[in-house]
Coordinates of C-alpha atoms in Angstrom, one line a residue:
M1 CA 9.8 -38.9 4.6
T2 CA 10.5 -40.9 1.4
Q3 CA 7.0 -40.5 -0.3
K4 CA 6.7 -37.8 -2.9
Y5 CA 3.8 -35.4 -2.8
D6 CA 2.3 -34.1 -5.8
F7 CA 1.7 -30.4 -5.2
D8 CA 0.2 -30.1 -8.7
H9 CA -2.7 -32.4 -8.2
P10 CA -6.1 -30.9 -8.8
A11 CA -7.3 -31.4 -5.2
Q12 CA -4.3 -29.4 -3.9
A13 CA -4.9 -26.5 -6.3
H14 CA -8.0 -25.7 -4.3
V15 CA -5.9 -25.4 -1.2
A16 CA -3.4 -23.2 -2.5
E17 CA -6.1 -20.8 -3.6
K18 CA -7.2 -20.4 0.0
I19 CA -3.9 -19.4 1.3
V20 CA -3.5 -15.8 2.4
Y21 CA -0.5 -13.9 3.7
V22 CA -0.5 -11.6 6.7
R23 CA 2.5 -9.0 6.8
P24 CA 3.0 -6.1 9.0
V25 CA 2.7 -2.8 7.5
E26 CA 4.0 0.6 8.8
A27 CA 1.3 3.1 8.8
A28 CA 3.9 5.7 7.5
D29 CA 4.1 3.7 4.5
L30 CA 0.2 3.9 3.6
P31 CA -1.1 6.4 1.2
E32 CA -2.1 9.6 2.9
E33 CA -6.0 9.0 2.9
L34 CA -5.3 5.7 4.9
R35 CA -2.8 7.4 7.2
E36 CA -5.5 9.7 8.3
Q37 CA -7.9 7.1 9.2
V38 CA -5.4 5.2 11.4
E39 CA -4.0 8.1 13.4
G40 CA -2.2 6.7 16.6
I41 CA -1.5 3.3 15.1
E42 CA 2.2 2.8 14.0
T43 CA 1.7 -0.8 12.7
L44 CA -1.0 -2.5 10.9
F45 CA -1.4 -5.9 9.4
A46 CA -2.3 -6.5 6.0
V47 CA -3.8 -9.8 4.3
H48 CA -2.8 -10.3 0.7
N49 CA -4.0 -13.1 -1.8
S50 CA -1.2 -15.3 -3.6
D51 CA -1.3 -12.5 -6.4
G52 CA 0.0 -10.0 -3.9
E53 CA -3.4 -8.1 -3.7
R54 CA -4.3 -6.5 -0.6
L55 CA -7.6 -7.9 0.6
A56 CA -7.7 -6.3 4.2
L57 CA -6.0 -4.1 6.5
V58 CA -6.4 -4.6 10.1
E59 CA -5.1 -3.2 13.6
D60 CA -3.4 -6.4 14.7
R61 CA -2.1 -9.8 13.7
R62 CA -4.7 -11.9 15.7
T63 CA -7.6 -10.0 14.0
A64 CA -6.0 -10.7 10.5
F65 CA -6.0 -14.4 11.3
I66 CA -9.4 -14.3 12.6
L67 CA -10.8 -12.3 9.5
A68 CA -9.0 -15.0 7.1
R69 CA -10.4 -18.1 9.0
E70 CA -13.8 -16.7 9.1
N71 CA -13.8 -16.3 5.2
D72 CA -12.4 -19.8 4.8
L73 CA -9.0 -18.8 4.1
A74 CA -5.6 -20.4 5.5
P75 CA -3.6 -17.6 6.8
V76 CA 0.3 -17.8 7.0
T77 CA 2.8 -15.2 8.2
V78 CA 5.4 -13.3 6.0
H79 CA 8.0 -11.0 6.9

């Protein structure tokens, strides 16, 4: 591919704002009040915006992706 792509183009800024990041979270790492709500679940999936703010916490990866897409967001997995 020899064509340069302008990632800073204003039309592309809108796309970047819609990306959310899905990552696994160990229930043991959550604050106590959240751990009480998820008894019996070892791993959850968090959805974060580009600033790292957690937008949602769900039971599985599939649900995280569905939730993001239902809100017109583009989910990507991070480790």
